[in-house]
XYZ file of N, CA, C and O in Angstrom:
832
model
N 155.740 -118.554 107.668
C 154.950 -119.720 107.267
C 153.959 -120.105 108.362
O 152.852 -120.553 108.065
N 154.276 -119.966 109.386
C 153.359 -120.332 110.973
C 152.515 -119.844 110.926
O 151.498 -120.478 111.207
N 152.351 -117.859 110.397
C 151.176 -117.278 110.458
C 150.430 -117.998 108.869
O 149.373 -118.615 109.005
N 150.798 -117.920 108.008
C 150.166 -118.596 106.488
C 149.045 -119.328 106.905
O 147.836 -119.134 106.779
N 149.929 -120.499 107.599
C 148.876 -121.664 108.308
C 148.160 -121.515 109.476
O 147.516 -122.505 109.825
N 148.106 -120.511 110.183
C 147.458 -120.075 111.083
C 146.260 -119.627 110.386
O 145.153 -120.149 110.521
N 146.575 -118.476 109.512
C 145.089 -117.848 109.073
C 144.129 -118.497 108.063
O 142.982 -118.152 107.778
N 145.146 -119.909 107.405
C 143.973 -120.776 106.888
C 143.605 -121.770 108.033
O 142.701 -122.588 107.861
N 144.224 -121.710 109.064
C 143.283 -122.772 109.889
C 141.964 -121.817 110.452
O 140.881 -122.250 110.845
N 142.360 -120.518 110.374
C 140.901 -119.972 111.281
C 140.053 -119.797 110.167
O 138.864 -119.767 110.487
N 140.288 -119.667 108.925
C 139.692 -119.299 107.621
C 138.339 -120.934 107.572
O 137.126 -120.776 107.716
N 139.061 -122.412 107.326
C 138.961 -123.306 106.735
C 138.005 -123.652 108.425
O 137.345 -124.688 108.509
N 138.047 -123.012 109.201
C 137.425 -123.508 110.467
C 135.392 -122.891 110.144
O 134.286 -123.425 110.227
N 135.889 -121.652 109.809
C 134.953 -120.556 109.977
C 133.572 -121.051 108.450
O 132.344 -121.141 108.456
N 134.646 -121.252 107.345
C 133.495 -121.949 106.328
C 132.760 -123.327 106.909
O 131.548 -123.534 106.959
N 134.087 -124.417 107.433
C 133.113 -125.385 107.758
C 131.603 -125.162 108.658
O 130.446 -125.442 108.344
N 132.238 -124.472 110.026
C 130.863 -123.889 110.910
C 129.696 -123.857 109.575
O 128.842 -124.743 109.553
N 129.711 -123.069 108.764
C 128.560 -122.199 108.226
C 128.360 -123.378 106.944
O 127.155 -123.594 106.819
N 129.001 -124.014 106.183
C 128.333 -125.315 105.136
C 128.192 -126.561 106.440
O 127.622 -127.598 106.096
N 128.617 -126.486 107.677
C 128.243 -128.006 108.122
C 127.097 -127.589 109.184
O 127.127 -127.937 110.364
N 126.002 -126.730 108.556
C 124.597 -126.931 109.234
C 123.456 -127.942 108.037
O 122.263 -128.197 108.205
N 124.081 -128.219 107.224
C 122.833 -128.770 106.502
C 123.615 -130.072 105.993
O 124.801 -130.242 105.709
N 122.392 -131.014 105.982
C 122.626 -132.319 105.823
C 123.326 -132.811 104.537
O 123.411 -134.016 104.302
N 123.812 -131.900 103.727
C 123.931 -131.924 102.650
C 125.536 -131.604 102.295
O 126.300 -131.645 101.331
N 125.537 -131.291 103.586
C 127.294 -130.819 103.684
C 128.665 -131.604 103.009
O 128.671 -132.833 103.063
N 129.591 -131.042 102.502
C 130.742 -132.552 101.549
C 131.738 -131.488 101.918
O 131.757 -130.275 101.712
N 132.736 -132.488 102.656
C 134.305 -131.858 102.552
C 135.084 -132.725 102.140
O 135.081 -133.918 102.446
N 135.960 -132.047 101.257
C 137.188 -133.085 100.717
C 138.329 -132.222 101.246
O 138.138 -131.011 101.360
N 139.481 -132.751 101.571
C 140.971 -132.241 102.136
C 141.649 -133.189 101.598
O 141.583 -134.418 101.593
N 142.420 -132.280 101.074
C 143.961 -132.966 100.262
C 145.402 -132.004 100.210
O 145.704 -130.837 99.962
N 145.993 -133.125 100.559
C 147.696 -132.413 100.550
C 148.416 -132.830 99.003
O 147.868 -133.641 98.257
N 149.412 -132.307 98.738
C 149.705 -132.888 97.148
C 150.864 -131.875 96.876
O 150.705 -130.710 97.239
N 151.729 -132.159 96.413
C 152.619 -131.599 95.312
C 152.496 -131.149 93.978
O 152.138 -131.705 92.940
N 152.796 -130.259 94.194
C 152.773 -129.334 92.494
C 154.206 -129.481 91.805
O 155.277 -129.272 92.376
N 154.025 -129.909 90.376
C 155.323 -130.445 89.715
C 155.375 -129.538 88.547
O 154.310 -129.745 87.967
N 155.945 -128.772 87.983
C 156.284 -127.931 87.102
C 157.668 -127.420 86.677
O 158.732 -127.862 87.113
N 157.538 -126.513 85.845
C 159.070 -125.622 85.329
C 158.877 -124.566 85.592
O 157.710 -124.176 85.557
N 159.809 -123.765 85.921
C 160.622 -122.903 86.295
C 161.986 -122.314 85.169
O 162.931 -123.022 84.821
N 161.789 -121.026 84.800
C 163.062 -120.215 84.011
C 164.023 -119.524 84.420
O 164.027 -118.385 84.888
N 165.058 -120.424 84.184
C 166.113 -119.103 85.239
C 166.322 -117.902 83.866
O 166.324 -118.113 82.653
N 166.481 -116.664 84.603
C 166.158 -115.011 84.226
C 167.877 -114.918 84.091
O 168.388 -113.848 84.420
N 168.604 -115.827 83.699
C 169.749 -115.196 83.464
C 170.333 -116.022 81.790
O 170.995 -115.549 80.866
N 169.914 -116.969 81.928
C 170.030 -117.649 80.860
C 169.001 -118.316 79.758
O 169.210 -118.614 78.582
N 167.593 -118.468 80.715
C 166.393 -118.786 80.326
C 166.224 -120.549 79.814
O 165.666 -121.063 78.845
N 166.900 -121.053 80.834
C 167.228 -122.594 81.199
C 165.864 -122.824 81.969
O 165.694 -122.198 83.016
N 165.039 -123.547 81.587
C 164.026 -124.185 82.297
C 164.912 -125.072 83.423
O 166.013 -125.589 83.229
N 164.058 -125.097 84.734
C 164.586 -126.326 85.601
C 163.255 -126.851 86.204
O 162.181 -126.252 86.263
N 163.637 -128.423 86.751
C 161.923 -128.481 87.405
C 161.964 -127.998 89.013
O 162.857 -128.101 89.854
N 160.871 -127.535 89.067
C 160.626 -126.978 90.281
C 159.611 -128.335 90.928
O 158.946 -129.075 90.203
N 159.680 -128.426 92.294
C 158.550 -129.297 93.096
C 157.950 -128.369 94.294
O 158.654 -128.076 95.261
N 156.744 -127.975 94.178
C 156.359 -127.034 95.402
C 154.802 -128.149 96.237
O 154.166 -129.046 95.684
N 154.635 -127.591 97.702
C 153.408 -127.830 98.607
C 152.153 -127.241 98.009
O 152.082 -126.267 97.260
N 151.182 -127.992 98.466
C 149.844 -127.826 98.033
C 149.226 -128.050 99.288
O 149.662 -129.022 99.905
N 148.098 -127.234 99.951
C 147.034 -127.589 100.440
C 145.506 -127.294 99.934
O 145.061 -126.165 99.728
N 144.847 -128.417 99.784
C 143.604 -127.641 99.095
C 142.195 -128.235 100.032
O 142.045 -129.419 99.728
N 141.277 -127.853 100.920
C 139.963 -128.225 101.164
C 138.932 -127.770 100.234
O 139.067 -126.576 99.968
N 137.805 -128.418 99.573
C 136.908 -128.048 99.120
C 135.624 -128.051 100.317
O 135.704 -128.844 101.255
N 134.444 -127.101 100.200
C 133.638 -127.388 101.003
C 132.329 -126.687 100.061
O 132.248 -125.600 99.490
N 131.108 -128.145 100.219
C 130.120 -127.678 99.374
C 128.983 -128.526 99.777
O 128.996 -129.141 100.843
N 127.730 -128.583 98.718
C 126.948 -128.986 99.197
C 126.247 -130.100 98.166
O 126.558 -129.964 96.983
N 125.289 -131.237 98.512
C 125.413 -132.252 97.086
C 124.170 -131.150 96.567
O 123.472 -130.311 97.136
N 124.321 -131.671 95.119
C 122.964 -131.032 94.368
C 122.393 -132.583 93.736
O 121.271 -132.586 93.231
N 122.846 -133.324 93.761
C 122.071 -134.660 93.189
C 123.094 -135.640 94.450
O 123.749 -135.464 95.477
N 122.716 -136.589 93.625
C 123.085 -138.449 94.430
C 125.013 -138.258 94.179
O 125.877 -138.352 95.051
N 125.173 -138.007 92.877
C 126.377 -137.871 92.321
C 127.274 -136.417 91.987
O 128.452 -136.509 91.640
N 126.603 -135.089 92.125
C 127.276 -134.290 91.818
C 127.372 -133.517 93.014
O 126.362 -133.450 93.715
N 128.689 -132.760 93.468
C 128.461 -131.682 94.421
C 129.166 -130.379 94.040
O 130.295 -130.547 93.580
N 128.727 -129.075 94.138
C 129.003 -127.779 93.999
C 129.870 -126.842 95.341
O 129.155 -126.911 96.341
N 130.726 -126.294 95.535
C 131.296 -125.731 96.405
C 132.053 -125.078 96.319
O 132.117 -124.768 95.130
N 133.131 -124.352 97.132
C 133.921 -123.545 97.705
C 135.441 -124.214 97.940
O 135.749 -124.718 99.020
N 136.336 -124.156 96.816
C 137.791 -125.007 97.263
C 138.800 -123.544 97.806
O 138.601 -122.526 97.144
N 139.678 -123.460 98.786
C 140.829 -122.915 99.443
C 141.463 -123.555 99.648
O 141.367 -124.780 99.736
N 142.547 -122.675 99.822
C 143.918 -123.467 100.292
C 145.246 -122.724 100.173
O 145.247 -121.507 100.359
N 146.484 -123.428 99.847
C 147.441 -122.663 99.943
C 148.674 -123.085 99.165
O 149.378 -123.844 99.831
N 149.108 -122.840 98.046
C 149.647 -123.353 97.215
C 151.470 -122.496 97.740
O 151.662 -121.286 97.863
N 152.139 -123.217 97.870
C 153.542 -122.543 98.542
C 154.962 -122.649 97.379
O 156.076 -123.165 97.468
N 154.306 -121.941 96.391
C 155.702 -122.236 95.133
C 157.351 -121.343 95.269
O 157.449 -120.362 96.005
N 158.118 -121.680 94.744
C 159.409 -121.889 94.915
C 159.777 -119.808 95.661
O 160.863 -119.390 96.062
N 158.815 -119.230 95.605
C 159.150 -117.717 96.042
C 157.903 -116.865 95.830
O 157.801 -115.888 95.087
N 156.998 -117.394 96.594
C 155.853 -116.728 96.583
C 154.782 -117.933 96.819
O 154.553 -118.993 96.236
N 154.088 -117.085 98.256
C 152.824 -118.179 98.979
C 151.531 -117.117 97.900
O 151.529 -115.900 97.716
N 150.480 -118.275 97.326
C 149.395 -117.830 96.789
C 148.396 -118.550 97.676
O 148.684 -119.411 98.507
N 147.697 -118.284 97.515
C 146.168 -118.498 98.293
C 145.255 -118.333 97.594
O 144.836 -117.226 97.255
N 144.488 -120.118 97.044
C 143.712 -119.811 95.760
C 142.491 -120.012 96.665
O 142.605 -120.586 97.748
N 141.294 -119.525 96.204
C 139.904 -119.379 96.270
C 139.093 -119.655 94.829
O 139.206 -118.996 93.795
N 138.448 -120.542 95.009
C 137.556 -120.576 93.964
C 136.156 -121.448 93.959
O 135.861 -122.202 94.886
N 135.349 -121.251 92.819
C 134.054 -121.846 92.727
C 134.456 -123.809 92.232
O 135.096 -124.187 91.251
N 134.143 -124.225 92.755
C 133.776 -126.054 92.098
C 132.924 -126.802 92.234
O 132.007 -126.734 93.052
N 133.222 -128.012 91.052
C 132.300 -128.854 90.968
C 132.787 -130.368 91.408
O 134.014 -130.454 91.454
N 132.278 -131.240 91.648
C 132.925 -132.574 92.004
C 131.631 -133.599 91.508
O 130.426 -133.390 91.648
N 132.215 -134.603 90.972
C 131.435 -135.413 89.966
C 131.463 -136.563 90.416
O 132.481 -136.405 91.090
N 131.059 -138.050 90.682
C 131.237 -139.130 91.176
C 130.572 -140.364 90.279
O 129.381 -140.616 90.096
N 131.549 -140.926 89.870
C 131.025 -142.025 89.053
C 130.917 -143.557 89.516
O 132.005 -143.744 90.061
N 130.294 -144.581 89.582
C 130.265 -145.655 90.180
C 129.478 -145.672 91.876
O 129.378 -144.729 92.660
N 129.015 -147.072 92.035
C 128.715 -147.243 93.027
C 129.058 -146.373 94.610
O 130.034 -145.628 94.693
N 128.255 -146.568 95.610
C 128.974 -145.454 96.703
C 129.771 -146.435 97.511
O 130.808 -146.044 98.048
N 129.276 -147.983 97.674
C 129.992 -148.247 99.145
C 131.023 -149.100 98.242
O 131.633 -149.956 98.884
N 131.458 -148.983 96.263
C 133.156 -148.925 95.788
C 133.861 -148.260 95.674
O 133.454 -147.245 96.239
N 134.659 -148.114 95.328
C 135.605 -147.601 94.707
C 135.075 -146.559 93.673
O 134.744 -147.016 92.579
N 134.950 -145.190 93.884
C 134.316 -144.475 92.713
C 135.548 -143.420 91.794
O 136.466 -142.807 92.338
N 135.267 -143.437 90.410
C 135.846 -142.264 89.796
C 135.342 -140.540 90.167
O 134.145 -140.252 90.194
N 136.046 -139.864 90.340
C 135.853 -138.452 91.148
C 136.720 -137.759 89.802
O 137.690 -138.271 89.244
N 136.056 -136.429 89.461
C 136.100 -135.761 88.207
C 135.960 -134.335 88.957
O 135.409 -134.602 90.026
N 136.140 -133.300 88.910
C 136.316 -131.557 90.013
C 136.966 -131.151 88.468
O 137.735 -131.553 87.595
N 135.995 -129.985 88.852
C 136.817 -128.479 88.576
C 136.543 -126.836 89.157
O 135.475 -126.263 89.372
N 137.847 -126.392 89.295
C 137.753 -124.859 90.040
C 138.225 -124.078 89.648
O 139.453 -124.029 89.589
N 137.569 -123.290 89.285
C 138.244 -121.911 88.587
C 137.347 -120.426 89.456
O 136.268 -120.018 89.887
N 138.587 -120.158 89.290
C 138.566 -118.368 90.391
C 139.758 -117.417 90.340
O 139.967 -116.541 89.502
N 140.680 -117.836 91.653
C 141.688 -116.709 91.642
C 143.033 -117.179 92.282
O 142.962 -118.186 92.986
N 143.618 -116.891 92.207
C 144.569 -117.235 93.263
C 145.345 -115.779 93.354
O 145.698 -115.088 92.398
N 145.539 -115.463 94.934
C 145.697 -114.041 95.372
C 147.287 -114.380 96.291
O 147.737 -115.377 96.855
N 147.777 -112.989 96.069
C 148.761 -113.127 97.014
C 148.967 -111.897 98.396
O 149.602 -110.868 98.625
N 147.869 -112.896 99.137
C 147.244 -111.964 100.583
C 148.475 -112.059 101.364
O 148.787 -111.012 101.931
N 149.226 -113.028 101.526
C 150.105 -113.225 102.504
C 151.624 -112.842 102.252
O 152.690 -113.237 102.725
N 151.259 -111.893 101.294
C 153.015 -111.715 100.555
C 153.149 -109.990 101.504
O 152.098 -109.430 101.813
N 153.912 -109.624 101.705
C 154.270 -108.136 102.317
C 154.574 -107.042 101.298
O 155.557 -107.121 100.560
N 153.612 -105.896 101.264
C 153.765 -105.155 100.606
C 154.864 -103.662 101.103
O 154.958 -103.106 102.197
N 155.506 -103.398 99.899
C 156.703 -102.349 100.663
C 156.116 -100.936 99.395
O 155.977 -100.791 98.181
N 155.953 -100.235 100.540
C 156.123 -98.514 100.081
C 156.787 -97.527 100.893
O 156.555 -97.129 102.034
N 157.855 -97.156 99.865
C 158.636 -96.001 100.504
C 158.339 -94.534 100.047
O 157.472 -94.158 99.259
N 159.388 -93.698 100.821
C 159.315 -92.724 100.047
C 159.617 -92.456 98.634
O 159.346 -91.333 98.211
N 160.229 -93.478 97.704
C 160.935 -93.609 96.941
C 159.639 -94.698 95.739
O 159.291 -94.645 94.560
N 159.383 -95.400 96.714
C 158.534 -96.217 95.234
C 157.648 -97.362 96.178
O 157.796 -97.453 97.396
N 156.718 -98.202 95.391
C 156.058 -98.824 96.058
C 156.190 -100.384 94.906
O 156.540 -100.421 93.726
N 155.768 -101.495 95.807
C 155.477 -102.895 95.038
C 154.698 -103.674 95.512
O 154.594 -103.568 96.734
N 153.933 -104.630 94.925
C 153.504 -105.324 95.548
C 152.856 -106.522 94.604
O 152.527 -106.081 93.503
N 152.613 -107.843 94.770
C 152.626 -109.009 93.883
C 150.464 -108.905 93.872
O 149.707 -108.632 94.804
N 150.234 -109.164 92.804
C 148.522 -108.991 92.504
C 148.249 -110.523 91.849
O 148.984 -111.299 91.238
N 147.149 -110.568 92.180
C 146.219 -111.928 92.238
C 145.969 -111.972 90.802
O 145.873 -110.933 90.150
N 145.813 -113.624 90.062
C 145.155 -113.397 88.789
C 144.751 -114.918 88.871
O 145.066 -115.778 89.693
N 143.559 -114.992 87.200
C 142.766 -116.365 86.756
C 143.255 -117.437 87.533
O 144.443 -117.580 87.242
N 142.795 -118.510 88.642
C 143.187 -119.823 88.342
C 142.087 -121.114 87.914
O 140.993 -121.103 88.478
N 142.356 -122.106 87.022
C 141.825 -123.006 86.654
C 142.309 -124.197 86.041
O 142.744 -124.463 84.920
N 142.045 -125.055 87.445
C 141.701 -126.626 88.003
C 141.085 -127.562 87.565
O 140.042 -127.817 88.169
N 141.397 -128.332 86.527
C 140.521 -129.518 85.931
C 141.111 -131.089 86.976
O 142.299 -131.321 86.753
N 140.597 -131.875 87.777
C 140.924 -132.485 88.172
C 140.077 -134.050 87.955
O 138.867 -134.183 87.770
N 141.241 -135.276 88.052
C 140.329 -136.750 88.047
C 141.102 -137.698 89.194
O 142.330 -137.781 89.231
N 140.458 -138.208 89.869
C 140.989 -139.007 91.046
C 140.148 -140.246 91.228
O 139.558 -140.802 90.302
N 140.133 -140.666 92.577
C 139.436 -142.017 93.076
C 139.174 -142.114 94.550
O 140.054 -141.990 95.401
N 137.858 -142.352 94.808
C 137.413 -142.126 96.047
C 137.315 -143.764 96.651
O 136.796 -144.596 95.907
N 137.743 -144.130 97.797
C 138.065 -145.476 98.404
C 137.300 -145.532 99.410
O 137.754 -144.901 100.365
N 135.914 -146.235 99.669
C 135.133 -145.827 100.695
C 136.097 -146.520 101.965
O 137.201 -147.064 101.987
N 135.158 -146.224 102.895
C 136.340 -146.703 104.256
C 135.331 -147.706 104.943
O 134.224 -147.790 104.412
N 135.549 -148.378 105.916
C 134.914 -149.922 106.534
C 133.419 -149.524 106.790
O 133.155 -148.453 106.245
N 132.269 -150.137 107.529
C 131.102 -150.041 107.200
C 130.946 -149.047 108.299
O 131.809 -149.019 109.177
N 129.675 -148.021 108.353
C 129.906 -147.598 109.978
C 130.288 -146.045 109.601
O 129.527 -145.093 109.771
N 131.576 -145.976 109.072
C 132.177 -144.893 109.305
C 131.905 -143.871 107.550
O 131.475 -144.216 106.449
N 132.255 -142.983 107.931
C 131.642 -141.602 106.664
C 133.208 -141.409 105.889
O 133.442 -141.287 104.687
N 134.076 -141.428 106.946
C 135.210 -140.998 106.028
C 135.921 -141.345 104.798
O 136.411 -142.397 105.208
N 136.291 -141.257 103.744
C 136.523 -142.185 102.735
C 138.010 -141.257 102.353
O 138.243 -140.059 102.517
N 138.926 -142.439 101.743
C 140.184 -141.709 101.048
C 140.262 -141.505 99.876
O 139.511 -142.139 99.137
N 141.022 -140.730 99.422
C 141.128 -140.207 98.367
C 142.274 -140.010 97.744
O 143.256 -139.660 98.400
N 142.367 -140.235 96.107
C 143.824 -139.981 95.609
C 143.279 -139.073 94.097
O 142.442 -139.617 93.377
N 143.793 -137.789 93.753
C 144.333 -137.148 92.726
C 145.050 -136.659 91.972
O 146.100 -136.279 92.491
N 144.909 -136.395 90.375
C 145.296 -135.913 89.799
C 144.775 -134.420 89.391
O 143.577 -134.227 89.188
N 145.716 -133.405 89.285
C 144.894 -132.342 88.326
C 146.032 -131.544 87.746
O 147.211 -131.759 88.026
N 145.584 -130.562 86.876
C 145.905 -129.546 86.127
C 145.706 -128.110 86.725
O 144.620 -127.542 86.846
N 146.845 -127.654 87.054
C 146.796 -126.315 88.007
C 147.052 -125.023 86.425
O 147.813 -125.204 85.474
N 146.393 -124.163 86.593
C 147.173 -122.923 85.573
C 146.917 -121.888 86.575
O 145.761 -121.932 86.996
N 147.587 -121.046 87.041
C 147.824 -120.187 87.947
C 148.354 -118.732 87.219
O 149.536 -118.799 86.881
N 147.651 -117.359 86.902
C 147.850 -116.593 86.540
C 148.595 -115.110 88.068
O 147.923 -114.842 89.063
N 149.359 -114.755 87.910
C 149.646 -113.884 88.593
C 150.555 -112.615 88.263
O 150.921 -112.708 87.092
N 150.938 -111.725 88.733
C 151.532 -110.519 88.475
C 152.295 -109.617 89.817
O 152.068 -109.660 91.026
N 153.310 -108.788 88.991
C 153.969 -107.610 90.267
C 153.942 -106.949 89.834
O 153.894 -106.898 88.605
N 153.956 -106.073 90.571
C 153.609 -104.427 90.384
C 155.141 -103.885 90.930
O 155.802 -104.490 91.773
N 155.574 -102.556 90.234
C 156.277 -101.888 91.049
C 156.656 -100.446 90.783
O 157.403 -100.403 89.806
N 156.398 -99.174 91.330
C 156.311 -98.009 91.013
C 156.994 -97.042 91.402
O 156.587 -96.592 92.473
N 157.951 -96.481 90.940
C 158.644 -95.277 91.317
C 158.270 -93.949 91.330
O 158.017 -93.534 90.199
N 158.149 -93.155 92.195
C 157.232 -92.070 92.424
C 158.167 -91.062 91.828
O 159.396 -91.126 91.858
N 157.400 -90.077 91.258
C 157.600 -88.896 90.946
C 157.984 -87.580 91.920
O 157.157 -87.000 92.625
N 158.968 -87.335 91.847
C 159.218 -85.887 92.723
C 159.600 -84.275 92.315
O 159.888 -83.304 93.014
N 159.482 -84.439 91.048
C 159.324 -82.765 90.233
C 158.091 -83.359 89.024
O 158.141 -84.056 88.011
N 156.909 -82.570 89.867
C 155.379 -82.752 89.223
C 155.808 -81.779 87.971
O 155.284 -82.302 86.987
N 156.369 -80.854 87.643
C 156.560 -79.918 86.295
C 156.658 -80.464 85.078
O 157.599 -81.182 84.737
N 155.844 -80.202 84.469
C 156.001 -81.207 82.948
C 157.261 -81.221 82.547
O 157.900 -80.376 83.174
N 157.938 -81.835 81.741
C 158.965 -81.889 80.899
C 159.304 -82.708 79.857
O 159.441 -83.891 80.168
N 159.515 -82.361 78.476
C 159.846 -82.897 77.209
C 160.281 -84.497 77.659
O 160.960 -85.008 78.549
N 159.405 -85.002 76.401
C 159.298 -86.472 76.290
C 159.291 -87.592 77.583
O 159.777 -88.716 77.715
N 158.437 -86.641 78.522
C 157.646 -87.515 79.308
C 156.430 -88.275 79.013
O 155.523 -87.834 78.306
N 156.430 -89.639 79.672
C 155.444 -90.298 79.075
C 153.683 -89.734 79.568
O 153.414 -89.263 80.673
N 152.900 -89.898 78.679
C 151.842 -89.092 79.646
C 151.142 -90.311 79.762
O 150.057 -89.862 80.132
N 150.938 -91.916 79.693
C 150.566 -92.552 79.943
C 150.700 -93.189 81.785
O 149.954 -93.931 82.424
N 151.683 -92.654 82.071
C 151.994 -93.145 83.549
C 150.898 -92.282 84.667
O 151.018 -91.103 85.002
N 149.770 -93.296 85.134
C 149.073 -92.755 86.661
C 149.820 -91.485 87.183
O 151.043 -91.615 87.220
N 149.365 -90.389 87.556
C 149.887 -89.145 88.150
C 150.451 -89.477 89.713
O 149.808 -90.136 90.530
N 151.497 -89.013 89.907
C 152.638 -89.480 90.473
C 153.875 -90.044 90.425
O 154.796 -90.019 91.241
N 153.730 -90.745 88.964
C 155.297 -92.226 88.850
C 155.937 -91.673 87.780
O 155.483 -91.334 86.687
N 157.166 -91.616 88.270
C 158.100 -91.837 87.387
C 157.970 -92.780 86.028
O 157.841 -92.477 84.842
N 158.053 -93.959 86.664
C 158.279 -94.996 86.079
C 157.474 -96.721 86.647
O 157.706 -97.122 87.788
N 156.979 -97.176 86.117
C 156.232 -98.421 86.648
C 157.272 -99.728 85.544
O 158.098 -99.696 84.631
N 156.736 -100.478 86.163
C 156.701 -102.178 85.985
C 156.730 -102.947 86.390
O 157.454 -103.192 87.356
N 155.580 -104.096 85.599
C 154.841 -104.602 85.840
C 155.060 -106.332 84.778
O 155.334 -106.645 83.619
N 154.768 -106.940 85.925
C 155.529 -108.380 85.269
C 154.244 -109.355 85.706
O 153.531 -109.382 86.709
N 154.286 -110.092 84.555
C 152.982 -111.232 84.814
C 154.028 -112.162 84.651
O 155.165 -112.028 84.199
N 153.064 -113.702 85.377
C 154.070 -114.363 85.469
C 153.289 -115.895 85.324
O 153.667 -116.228 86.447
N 152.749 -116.727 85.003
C 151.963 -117.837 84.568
C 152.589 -118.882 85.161
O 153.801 -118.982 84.967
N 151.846 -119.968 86.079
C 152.600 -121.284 86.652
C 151.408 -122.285 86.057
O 150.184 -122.154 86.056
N 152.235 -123.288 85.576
C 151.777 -124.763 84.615
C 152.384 -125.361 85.518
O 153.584 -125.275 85.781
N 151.231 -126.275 86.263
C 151.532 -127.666 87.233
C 150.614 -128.525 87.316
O 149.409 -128.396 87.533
N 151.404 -129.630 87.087
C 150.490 -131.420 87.502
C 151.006 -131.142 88.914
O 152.042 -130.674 89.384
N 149.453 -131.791 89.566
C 149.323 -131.636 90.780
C 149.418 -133.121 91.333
O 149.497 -133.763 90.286
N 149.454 -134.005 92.340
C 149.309 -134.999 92.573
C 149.220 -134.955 94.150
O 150.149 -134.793 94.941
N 147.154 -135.237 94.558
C 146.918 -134.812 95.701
C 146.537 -136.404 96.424
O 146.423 -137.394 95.701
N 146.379 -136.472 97.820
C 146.144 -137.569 98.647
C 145.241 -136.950 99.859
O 145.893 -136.355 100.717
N 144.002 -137.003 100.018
C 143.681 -137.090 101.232
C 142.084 -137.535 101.752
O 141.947 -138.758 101.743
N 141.391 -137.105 102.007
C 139.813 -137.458 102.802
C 139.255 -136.731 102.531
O 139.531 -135.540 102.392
N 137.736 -137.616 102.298
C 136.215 -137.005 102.281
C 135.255 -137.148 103.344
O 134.481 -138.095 103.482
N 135.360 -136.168 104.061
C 134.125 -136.597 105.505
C 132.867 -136.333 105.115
O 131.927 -136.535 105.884
């Protein structure tokens, strides 16, 4: 977990440098919990699961009220760290120095860079990235006069697509009766499991 958060701190360092040269620059950072279900594989009993969220967006305004950007972060669910990346939008309704309604959405990917991949002589696995998309509505709280920072509280809608892979290699290449000929040259045998996460998110943090 130390390295996880290590390589999004040098990651989340390296975008700001390069969006905070222009005057136009918007970061939002939020921490939050992801609330969902979970199936246990023996009986197929839903239970609720509660997992960590980190998410920064970083972008740039295109009007008074709308801004376009770049959200990362690191979503840490019950057996498997994902690391979503994606394109967004952030919307702002009401006055600037009240209380404003804040409206986002991000859709991209969520990858699993930080998971360890195993290949033996025997077979190989490894967990693959799929769709994610983020509809979110919150409230932006400006902060005393003077200062830029403002707080923030959300809601959103996480759908998180992902998959594993896993392949058993072949070791007598010689054809033989009622082999499948659909299997990549090499495998025995593959499978392959998708796996879909549905979560209300509930995030808290700052807009510099």
């Amino acid at each position: 977990m130390k390295v996880q958060l290590l390589v999004l701190v040098i990651f989340f360092s390296f975008v700001q440098s390069v969006f905070g040269q222009g005057k136009a620059y918007y970061n939002q950072t939020e921490f939050g919990v992801l609330f969902g279900k979970k199936t246990d594989s023996w009986d197929g009993q839903s239970e609720n699961r509660v997992d960590l969220s980190i998410l920064t967006f970083h972008g740039a305004k295109i009007s008074k009220n709308q801004v376009i950007g770049i959200s990362v972060g690191l979503d840490q669910y019950d057996w498997i760290s994902v690391f979503p990346i994606a394109f967004g939008w952030r919307g702002f309704l009401g006055k600037a120095n009240k209380p404003q309604l804040i409206g986002g959405f991000d859709m991209g990917g969520g990858f699993a860079l930080l998971e360890k991949k195993e290949k033996t002589e025997w077979y190989e696995s490894r967990y693959q990235g799929g769709l994610l998309l983020s509809p979110s509505i919150g409230m932006k709280f400006p902060s005393k006069k003077g200062k830029k920072t403002s707080l923030t509280m959300s809601l959103a809608y996480k759908r998180q697509e992902l998959g594993f892979f896993q392949g058993f290699f072949e070791f007598n290449p010689t054809p033989r009766p009622f082999t499948s000929t659909s299997l990549p040259p090499g495998y025995s045998s593959i499978t392959e499991t998708s796996y879909l996460f549905h979560s209300l998110v509930a995030r808290i943090g700052f807009i510099f």
